[in-house]
PDB file of N, CA and C in Angstrom:
ATOM      1  N   MET A 195     109.870  -1.003 118.278  1.00  0.00           N
ATOM      2  CA  MET A 195     110.450  -0.124 117.306  1.00  0.00           C
ATOM      3  C   MET A 195     111.164   1.017 118.031  1.00  0.00           C
ATOM      4  N   VAL A 196     112.364   1.333 117.613  1.00  0.00           N
ATOM      5  CA  VAL A 196     113.134   2.426 118.193  1.00  0.00           C
ATOM      6  C   VAL A 196     113.168   3.558 117.191  1.00  0.00           C
ATOM      7  N   VAL A 197     112.808   4.729 117.651  1.00  0.00           N
ATOM      8  CA  VAL A 197     112.812   5.913 116.794  1.00  0.00           C
ATOM      9  C   VAL A 197     113.840   6.872 117.344  1.00  0.00           C
ATOM     10  N   MET A 198     114.778   7.254 116.529  1.00  0.00           N
ATOM     11  CA  MET A 198     115.793   8.219 116.941  1.00  0.00           C
ATOM     12  C   MET A 198     115.417   9.569 116.336  1.00  0.00           C
ATOM     13  N   LEU A 199     115.251  10.550 117.179  1.00  0.00           N
ATOM     14  CA  LEU A 199     114.900  11.890 116.728  1.00  0.00           C
ATOM     15  C   LEU A 199     116.123  12.780 116.833  1.00  0.00           C
ATOM     16  N   GLN A 200     116.433  13.462 115.754  1.00  0.00           N
ATOM     17  CA  GLN A 200     117.533  14.410 115.813  1.00  0.00           C
ATOM     18  C   GLN A 200     117.118  15.642 115.028  1.00  0.00           C
ATOM     19  N   PHE A 201     117.132  16.776 115.689  1.00  0.00           N
ATOM     20  CA  PHE A 201     116.797  18.026 115.051  1.00  0.00           C
ATOM     21  C   PHE A 201     118.088  18.797 114.865  1.00  0.00           C
ATOM     22  N   VAL A 202     118.310  19.277 113.679  1.00  0.00           N
ATOM     23  CA  VAL A 202     119.556  19.972 113.368  1.00  0.00           C
ATOM     24  C   VAL A 202     119.213  21.287 112.692  1.00  0.00           C
ATOM     25  N   VAL A 203     119.950  22.305 113.036  1.00  0.00           N
ATOM     26  CA  VAL A 203     119.810  23.586 112.359  1.00  0.00           C
ATOM     27  C   VAL A 203     121.180  23.962 111.809  1.00  0.00           C
ATOM     28  N   PHE A 204     121.199  24.497 110.598  1.00  0.00           N
ATOM     29  CA  PHE A 204     122.450  24.926 110.001  1.00  0.00           C
ATOM     30  C   PHE A 204     122.592  26.425 110.228  1.00  0.00           C
ATOM     31  N   TYR A 205     123.693  26.787 110.842  1.00  0.00           N
ATOM     32  CA  TYR A 205     123.914  28.177 111.210  1.00  0.00           C
ATOM     33  C   TYR A 205     125.356  28.527 110.874  1.00  0.00           C
ATOM     34  N   ASN A 206     125.547  29.456 109.943  1.00  0.00           N
ATOM     35  CA  ASN A 206     126.885  29.867 109.514  1.00  0.00           C
ATOM     36  C   ASN A 206     127.742  28.681 109.098  1.00  0.00           C
ATOM     37  N   GLY A 207     127.136  27.731 108.394  1.00  0.00           N
ATOM     38  CA  GLY A 207     127.891  26.608 107.876  1.00  0.00           C
ATOM     39  C   GLY A 207     128.172  25.509 108.886  1.00  0.00           C
ATOM     40  N   THR A 208     127.758  25.670 110.130  1.00  0.00           N
ATOM     41  CA  THR A 208     127.950  24.628 111.130  1.00  0.00           C
ATOM     42  C   THR A 208     126.597  24.071 111.492  1.00  0.00           C
ATOM     43  N   LYS A 209     126.586  22.867 111.991  1.00  0.00           N
ATOM     44  CA  LYS A 209     125.298  22.332 112.422  1.00  0.00           C
ATOM     45  C   LYS A 209     125.307  22.175 113.927  1.00  0.00           C
ATOM     46  N   GLU A 210     124.210  22.530 114.515  1.00  0.00           N
ATOM     47  CA  GLU A 210     124.056  22.473 115.966  1.00  0.00           C
ATOM     48  C   GLU A 210     122.784  21.703 116.275  1.00  0.00           C
ATOM     49  N   GLY A 211     122.839  20.810 117.276  1.00  0.00           N
ATOM     50  CA  GLY A 211     121.630  20.129 117.718  1.00  0.00           C
ATOM     51  C   GLY A 211     120.755  21.103 118.489  1.00  0.00           C
ATOM     52  N   ILE A 212     119.475  21.117 118.196  1.00  0.00           N
ATOM     53  CA  ILE A 212     118.570  21.994 118.925  1.00  0.00           C
ATOM     54  C   ILE A 212     117.470  21.161 119.544  1.00  0.00           C
ATOM     55  N   MET A 213     116.929  21.632 120.601  1.00  0.00           N
ATOM     56  CA  MET A 213     115.807  21.005 121.291  1.00  0.00           C
ATOM     57  C   MET A 213     116.162  19.648 121.886  1.00  0.00           C
ATOM     58  N   LYS A 214     117.440  19.325 121.973  1.00  0.00           N
ATOM     59  CA  LYS A 214     117.840  18.002 122.456  1.00  0.00           C
ATOM     60  C   LYS A 214     117.307  17.730 123.858  1.00  0.00           C
ATOM     61  N   GLU A 215     117.511  18.672 124.773  1.00  0.00           N
ATOM     62  CA  GLU A 215     117.087  18.469 126.155  1.00  0.00           C
ATOM     63  C   GLU A 215     115.575  18.321 126.261  1.00  0.00           C
ATOM     64  N   ILE A 216     114.859  19.134 125.497  1.00  0.00           N
ATOM     65  CA  ILE A 216     113.399  19.092 125.541  1.00  0.00           C
ATOM     66  C   ILE A 216     112.894  17.751 125.022  1.00  0.00           C
ATOM     67  N   LEU A 217     113.441  17.325 123.878  1.00  0.00           N
ATOM     68  CA  LEU A 217     112.986  16.060 123.293  1.00  0.00           C
ATOM     69  C   LEU A 217     113.369  14.871 124.159  1.00  0.00           C
ATOM     70  N   GLU A 218     114.539  14.916 124.773  1.00  0.00           N
ATOM     71  CA  GLU A 218     114.926  13.811 125.649  1.00  0.00           C
ATOM     72  C   GLU A 218     114.033  13.757 126.881  1.00  0.00           C
ATOM     73  N   ALA A 219     113.701  14.916 127.425  1.00  0.00           N
ATOM     74  CA  ALA A 219     112.853  14.953 128.617  1.00  0.00           C
ATOM     75  C   ALA A 219     111.419  14.515 128.303  1.00  0.00           C
ATOM     76  N   HIS A 220     110.991  14.743 127.087  1.00  0.00           N
ATOM     77  CA  HIS A 220     109.612  14.422 126.694  1.00  0.00           C
ATOM     78  C   HIS A 220     109.602  13.425 125.539  1.00  0.00           C
ATOM     79  N   ARG A 221     110.471  12.451 125.602  1.00  0.00           N
ATOM     80  CA  ARG A 221     110.664  11.486 124.519  1.00  0.00           C
ATOM     81  C   ARG A 221     109.359  10.794 124.107  1.00  0.00           C
ATOM     82  N   MET A 222     108.600  10.299 125.087  1.00  0.00           N
ATOM     83  CA  MET A 222     107.375   9.562 124.756  1.00  0.00           C
ATOM     84  C   MET A 222     106.342  10.467 124.087  1.00  0.00           C
ATOM     85  N   GLU A 223     106.228  11.695 124.582  1.00  0.00           N
ATOM     86  CA  GLU A 223     105.285  12.628 123.972  1.00  0.00           C
ATOM     87  C   GLU A 223     105.681  12.940 122.536  1.00  0.00           C
ATOM     88  N   ALA A 224     106.979  13.121 122.300  1.00  0.00           N
ATOM     89  CA  ALA A 224     107.459  13.434 120.950  1.00  0.00           C
ATOM     90  C   ALA A 224     107.180  12.271 120.006  1.00  0.00           C
ATOM     91  N   LYS A 225     107.444  11.055 120.460  1.00  0.00           N
ATOM     92  CA  LYS A 225     107.169   9.881 119.623  1.00  0.00           C
ATOM     93  C   LYS A 225     105.683   9.766 119.323  1.00  0.00           C
ATOM     94  N   GLU A 226     104.870   9.965 120.349  1.00  0.00           N
ATOM     95  CA  GLU A 226     103.421   9.865 120.165  1.00  0.00           C
ATOM     96  C   GLU A 226     102.927  10.886 119.154  1.00  0.00           C
ATOM     97  N   MET A 227     103.478  12.084 119.229  1.00  0.00           N
ATOM     98  CA  MET A 227     103.047  13.131 118.302  1.00  0.00           C
ATOM     99  C   MET A 227     103.437  12.795 116.871  1.00  0.00           C
ATOM    100  N   LEU A 228     104.547  12.074 116.677  1.00  0.00           N
ATOM    101  CA  LEU A 228     104.951  11.701 115.333  1.00  0.00           C
ATOM    102  C   LEU A 228     103.978  10.707 114.702  1.00  0.00           C
ATOM    103  N   PHE A 229     103.369   9.885 115.545  1.00  0.00           N
ATOM    104  CA  PHE A 229     102.544   8.799 115.036  1.00  0.00           C
ATOM    105  C   PHE A 229     101.045   9.024 115.180  1.00  0.00           C
ATOM    106  N   THR A 230     100.650  10.173 115.649  1.00  0.00           N
ATOM    107  CA  THR A 230      99.232  10.456 115.785  1.00  0.00           C
ATOM    108  C   THR A 230      98.904  11.756 115.056  1.00  0.00           C
ATOM    109  N   GLU A 231      97.668  11.905 114.724  1.00  0.00           N
ATOM    110  CA  GLU A 231      97.215  13.105 114.042  1.00  0.00           C
ATOM    111  C   GLU A 231      97.121  14.247 115.047  1.00  0.00           C
ATOM    112  N   TYR A 232      97.582  15.399 114.640  1.00  0.00           N
ATOM    113  CA  TYR A 232      97.526  16.574 115.511  1.00  0.00           C
ATOM    114  C   TYR A 232      96.071  17.003 115.671  1.00  0.00           C
ATOM    115  N   ASN A 233      95.673  17.224 116.913  1.00  0.00           N
ATOM    116  CA  ASN A 233      94.315  17.656 117.212  1.00  0.00           C
ATOM    117  C   ASN A 233      94.421  19.018 117.885  1.00  0.00           C
ATOM    118  N   GLU A 234      94.172  20.060 117.108  1.00  0.00           N
ATOM    119  CA  GLU A 234      94.340  21.425 117.612  1.00  0.00           C
ATOM    120  C   GLU A 234      93.437  21.696 118.814  1.00  0.00           C
ATOM    121  N   GLU A 235      92.206  21.264 118.750  1.00  0.00           N
ATOM    122  CA  GLU A 235      91.267  21.515 119.846  1.00  0.00           C
ATOM    123  C   GLU A 235      91.743  20.841 121.135  1.00  0.00           C
ATOM    124  N   ALA A 236      92.190  19.590 121.026  1.00  0.00           N
ATOM    125  CA  ALA A 236      92.691  18.883 122.210  1.00  0.00           C
ATOM    126  C   ALA A 236      93.931  19.564 122.755  1.00  0.00           C
ATOM    127  N   HIS A 237      94.802  20.033 121.858  1.00  0.00           N
ATOM    128  CA  HIS A 237      96.011  20.735 122.289  1.00  0.00           C
ATOM    129  C   HIS A 237      95.664  22.021 123.035  1.00  0.00           C
ATOM    130  N   ILE A 238      94.748  22.794 122.483  1.00  0.00           N
ATOM    131  CA  ILE A 238      94.333  24.052 123.121  1.00  0.00           C
ATOM    132  C   ILE A 238      93.711  23.773 124.485  1.00  0.00           C
ATOM    133  N   ASN A 239      92.874  22.746 124.560  1.00  0.00           N
ATOM    134  CA  ASN A 239      92.265  22.389 125.843  1.00  0.00           C
ATOM    135  C   ASN A 239      93.324  21.970 126.859  1.00  0.00           C
ATOM    136  N   HIS A 240      94.326  21.226 126.414  1.00  0.00           N
ATOM    137  CA  HIS A 240      95.412  20.813 127.305  1.00  0.00           C
ATOM    138  C   HIS A 240      96.180  22.025 127.827  1.00  0.00           C
ATOM    139  N   VAL A 241      96.486  22.962 126.938  1.00  0.00           N
ATOM    140  CA  VAL A 241      97.215  24.175 127.344  1.00  0.00           C
ATOM    141  C   VAL A 241      96.395  24.984 128.336  1.00  0.00           C
ATOM    142  N   LYS A 242      95.095  25.123 128.073  1.00  0.00           N
ATOM    143  CA  LYS A 242      94.223  25.862 128.988  1.00  0.00           C
ATOM    144  C   LYS A 242      94.182  25.197 130.360  1.00  0.00           C
ATOM    145  N   GLU A 243      94.013  23.878 130.369  1.00  0.00           N
ATOM    146  CA  GLU A 243      93.943  23.146 131.637  1.00  0.00           C
ATOM    147  C   GLU A 243      95.257  23.264 132.403  1.00  0.00           C
ATOM    148  N   SER A 244      96.361  23.137 131.695  1.00  0.00           N
ATOM    149  CA  SER A 244      97.670  23.242 132.326  1.00  0.00           C
ATOM    150  C   SER A 244      97.884  24.643 132.905  1.00  0.00           C
ATOM    151  N   SER A 245      97.505  25.664 132.149  1.00  0.00           N
ATOM    152  CA  SER A 245      97.642  27.046 132.621  1.00  0.00           C
ATOM    153  C   SER A 245      96.774  27.294 133.845  1.00  0.00           C
ATOM    154  N   TYR A 246      95.569  26.775 133.817  1.00  0.00           N
ATOM    155  CA  TYR A 246      94.648  26.934 134.938  1.00  0.00           C
ATOM    156  C   TYR A 246      95.229  26.281 136.195  1.00  0.00           C
ATOM    157  N   GLU A 247      95.752  25.062 136.046  1.00  0.00           N
ATOM    158  CA  GLU A 247      96.342  24.359 137.193  1.00  0.00           C
ATOM    159  C   GLU A 247      97.562  25.107 137.720  1.00  0.00           C
ATOM    160  N   ASN A 248      98.395  25.627 136.833  1.00  0.00           N
ATOM    161  CA  ASN A 248      99.568  26.402 137.267  1.00  0.00           C
ATOM    162  C   ASN A 248      99.138  27.655 138.015  1.00  0.00           C
ATOM    163  N   GLY A 249      98.088  28.305 137.523  1.00  0.00           N
ATOM    164  CA  GLY A 249      97.573  29.499 138.193  1.00  0.00           C
ATOM    165  C   GLY A 249      97.058  29.190 139.586  1.00  0.00           C
ATOM    166  N   LYS A 250      96.351  28.065 139.719  1.00  0.00           N
ATOM    167  CA  LYS A 250      95.860  27.669 141.049  1.00  0.00           C
ATOM    168  C   LYS A 250      97.029  27.385 141.988  1.00  0.00           C
ATOM    169  N   ASP A 251      98.051  26.715 141.485  1.00  0.00           N
ATOM    170  CA  ASP A 251      99.205  26.375 142.313  1.00  0.00           C
ATOM    171  C   ASP A 251      99.924  27.625 142.813  1.00  0.00           C
ATOM    172  N   ILE A 252     100.197  28.562 141.922  1.00  0.00           N
ATOM    173  CA  ILE A 252     100.949  29.758 142.324  1.00  0.00           C
ATOM    174  C   ILE A 252     100.121  30.627 143.264  1.00  0.00           C
ATOM    175  N   THR A 253      98.810  30.684 143.035  1.00  0.00           N
ATOM    176  CA  THR A 253      97.944  31.457 143.926  1.00  0.00           C
ATOM    177  C   THR A 253      97.909  30.822 145.305  1.00  0.00           C
ATOM    178  N   SER A 254      97.827  29.526 145.356  1.00  0.00           N
ATOM    179  CA  SER A 254      97.839  28.817 146.640  1.00  0.00           C
ATOM    180  C   SER A 254      99.153  29.059 147.376  1.00  0.00           C
ATOM    181  N   LYS A 255     100.258  29.014 146.647  1.00  0.00           N
ATOM    182  CA  LYS A 255     101.573  29.263 147.262  1.00  0.00           C
ATOM    183  C   LYS A 255     101.656  30.693 147.796  1.00  0.00           C
ATOM    184  N   LEU A 256     101.105  31.638 147.041  1.00  0.00           N
ATOM    185  CA  LEU A 256     101.105  33.028 147.505  1.00  0.00           C
ATOM    186  C   LEU A 256     100.340  33.156 148.812  1.00  0.00           C
ATOM    187  N   TYR A 257      99.135  32.586 148.871  1.00  0.00           N
ATOM    188  CA  TYR A 257      98.327  32.697 150.078  1.00  0.00           C
ATOM    189  C   TYR A 257      99.005  32.014 151.267  1.00  0.00           C
ATOM    190  N   GLN A 258      99.651  30.887 151.041  1.00  0.00           N
ATOM    191  CA  GLN A 258     100.385  30.218 152.116  1.00  0.00           C
ATOM    192  C   GLN A 258     101.527  31.095 152.621  1.00  0.00           C
ATOM    193  N   LYS A 259     102.256  31.710 151.678  1.00  0.00           N
ATOM    194  CA  LYS A 259     103.382  32.575 152.049  1.00  0.00           C
ATOM    195  C   LYS A 259     102.905  33.776 152.851  1.00  0.00           C
ATOM    196  N   LEU A 260     101.835  34.410 152.407  1.00  0.00           N
ATOM    197  CA  LEU A 260     101.311  35.569 153.132  1.00  0.00           C
ATOM    198  C   LEU A 260     100.862  35.174 154.533  1.00  0.00           C
ATOM    199  N   LYS A 261     100.261  34.012 154.658  1.00  0.00           N
ATOM    200  CA  LYS A 261      99.820  33.525 155.959  1.00  0.00           C
ATOM    201  C   LYS A 261     101.019  33.246 156.868  1.00  0.00           C
ATOM    202  N   GLU A 262     102.054  32.607 156.316  1.00  0.00           N
ATOM    203  CA  GLU A 262     103.279  32.332 157.089  1.00  0.00           C
ATOM    204  C   GLU A 262     103.910  33.620 157.614  1.00  0.00           C
ATOM    205  N   LEU A 263     103.889  34.663 156.779  1.00  0.00           N
ATOM    206  CA  LEU A 263     104.503  35.937 157.144  1.00  0.00           C
ATOM    207  C   LEU A 263     103.573  36.821 157.968  1.00  0.00           C
ATOM    208  N   ASP A 264     102.405  36.302 158.278  1.00  0.00           N
ATOM    209  CA  ASP A 264     101.405  37.036 159.052  1.00  0.00           C
ATOM    210  C   ASP A 264     101.037  38.358 158.380  1.00  0.00           C
ATOM    211  N   ARG A 265     100.928  38.309 157.052  1.00  0.00           N
ATOM    212  CA  ARG A 265     100.538  39.486 156.272  1.00  0.00           C
ATOM    213  C   ARG A 265      99.072  39.336 155.879  1.00  0.00           C
ATOM    214  N   LEU A 266      98.219  39.323 156.882  1.00  0.00           N
ATOM    215  CA  LEU A 266      96.807  39.051 156.654  1.00  0.00           C
ATOM    216  C   LEU A 266      96.099  40.171 155.897  1.00  0.00           C
ATOM    217  N   ASP A 267      96.558  41.412 156.063  1.00  0.00           N
ATOM    218  CA  ASP A 267      95.969  42.510 155.290  1.00  0.00           C
ATOM    219  C   ASP A 267      96.244  42.305 153.800  1.00  0.00           C
ATOM    220  N   ASP A 268      97.481  41.924 153.472  1.00  0.00           N
ATOM    221  CA  ASP A 268      97.814  41.640 152.077  1.00  0.00           C
ATOM    222  C   ASP A 268      97.032  40.434 151.572  1.00  0.00           C
ATOM    223  N   PHE A 269      96.862  39.448 152.434  1.00  0.00           N
ATOM    224  CA  PHE A 269      96.083  38.254 152.086  1.00  0.00           C
ATOM    225  C   PHE A 269      94.664  38.661 151.686  1.00  0.00           C
ATOM    226  N   ASP A 270      94.021  39.462 152.531  1.00  0.00           N
ATOM    227  CA  ASP A 270      92.646  39.904 152.258  1.00  0.00           C
ATOM    228  C   ASP A 270      92.572  40.734 150.973  1.00  0.00           C
ATOM    229  N   LYS A 271      93.533  41.649 150.803  1.00  0.00           N
ATOM    230  CA  LYS A 271      93.522  42.500 149.615  1.00  0.00           C
ATOM    231  C   LYS A 271      93.751  41.675 148.349  1.00  0.00           C
ATOM    232  N   ALA A 272      94.655  40.703 148.407  1.00  0.00           N
ATOM    233  CA  ALA A 272      94.950  39.854 147.248  1.00  0.00           C
ATOM    234  C   ALA A 272      93.752  39.004 146.859  1.00  0.00           C
ATOM    235  N   MET A 273      92.958  38.617 147.847  1.00  0.00           N
ATOM    236  CA  MET A 273      91.774  37.796 147.558  1.00  0.00           C
ATOM    237  C   MET A 273      90.781  38.549 146.672  1.00  0.00           C
ATOM    238  N   GLY A 274      90.699  39.864 146.819  1.00  0.00           N
ATOM    239  CA  GLY A 274      89.700  40.629 146.087  1.00  0.00           C
ATOM    240  C   GLY A 274      90.235  41.497 144.968  1.00  0.00           C
ATOM    241  N   ASP A 275      91.554  41.601 144.842  1.00  0.00           N
ATOM    242  CA  ASP A 275      92.141  42.502 143.854  1.00  0.00           C
ATOM    243  C   ASP A 275      93.147  41.737 142.991  1.00  0.00           C
ATOM    244  N   PRO A 276      92.728  41.303 141.793  1.00  0.00           N
ATOM    245  CA  PRO A 276      93.618  40.509 140.938  1.00  0.00           C
ATOM    246  C   PRO A 276      94.920  41.217 140.568  1.00  0.00           C
ATOM    247  N   ASP A 277      94.860  42.540 140.384  1.00  0.00           N
ATOM    248  CA  ASP A 277      96.084  43.272 140.040  1.00  0.00           C
ATOM    249  C   ASP A 277      97.079  43.241 141.207  1.00  0.00           C
ATOM    250  N   TYR A 278      96.579  43.432 142.411  1.00  0.00           N
ATOM    251  CA  TYR A 278      97.436  43.384 143.593  1.00  0.00           C
ATOM    252  C   TYR A 278      97.992  41.972 143.786  1.00  0.00           C
ATOM    253  N   ARG A 279      97.140  40.978 143.543  1.00  0.00           N
ATOM    254  CA  ARG A 279      97.571  39.580 143.645  1.00  0.00           C
ATOM    255  C   ARG A 279      98.708  39.309 142.654  1.00  0.00           C
ATOM    256  N   ASP A 280      98.559  39.781 141.423  1.00  0.00           N
ATOM    257  CA  ASP A 280      99.616  39.599 140.409  1.00  0.00           C
ATOM    258  C   ASP A 280     100.911  40.291 140.829  1.00  0.00           C
ATOM    259  N   LYS A 281     100.794  41.469 141.416  1.00  0.00           N
ATOM    260  CA  LYS A 281     101.980  42.187 141.901  1.00  0.00           C
ATOM    261  C   LYS A 281     102.690  41.375 142.981  1.00  0.00           C
ATOM    262  N   LEU A 282     101.920  40.842 143.918  1.00  0.00           N
ATOM    263  CA  LEU A 282     102.525  40.043 144.992  1.00  0.00           C
ATOM    264  C   LEU A 282     103.178  38.764 144.438  1.00  0.00           C
ATOM    265  N   ILE A 283     102.538  38.149 143.476  1.00  0.00           N
ATOM    266  CA  ILE A 283     103.120  36.952 142.862  1.00  0.00           C
ATOM    267  C   ILE A 283     104.452  37.313 142.198  1.00  0.00           C
ATOM    268  N   ASP A 284     104.484  38.432 141.494  1.00  0.00           N
ATOM    269  CA  ASP A 284     105.747  38.884 140.903  1.00  0.00           C
ATOM    270  C   ASP A 284     106.787  39.163 141.967  1.00  0.00           C
ATOM    271  N   ASP A 285     106.381  39.827 143.045  1.00  0.00           N
ATOM    272  CA  ASP A 285     107.317  40.161 144.113  1.00  0.00           C
ATOM    273  C   ASP A 285     107.917  38.909 144.773  1.00  0.00           C
ATOM    274  N   PHE A 286     107.100  37.906 145.005  1.00  0.00           N
ATOM    275  CA  PHE A 286     107.548  36.719 145.739  1.00  0.00           C
ATOM    276  C   PHE A 286     108.207  35.670 144.851  1.00  0.00           C
ATOM    277  N   PHE A 287     107.739  35.525 143.621  1.00  0.00           N
ATOM    278  CA  PHE A 287     108.140  34.370 142.825  1.00  0.00           C
ATOM    279  C   PHE A 287     108.862  34.699 141.525  1.00  0.00           C
ATOM    280  N   SER A 288     109.197  35.934 141.308  1.00  0.00           N
ATOM    281  CA  SER A 288     109.925  36.281 140.059  1.00  0.00           C
ATOM    282  C   SER A 288     111.363  36.580 140.338  1.00  0.00           C
TER     283      SER A 288
END
């Protein structure tokens, strides 16, 4: 079965396709969501897990960068001070 998804919004009398890139990139997920019951708890757990994994990745990248730059004092301070760690992440990756 082929399902064609098209989202359209009417704006000032014209129609524009919206979310096209997102839906094309996540086509299988979008189709699955159309045919399955939404499970809020599972969705929340997925978002939490994804956020946790992203946080681990960015923190690991920060520590690698500080080590490469031989900024061991910043490395030590970031390990124990979440606010300082967040500042460094903003400085390096924003």
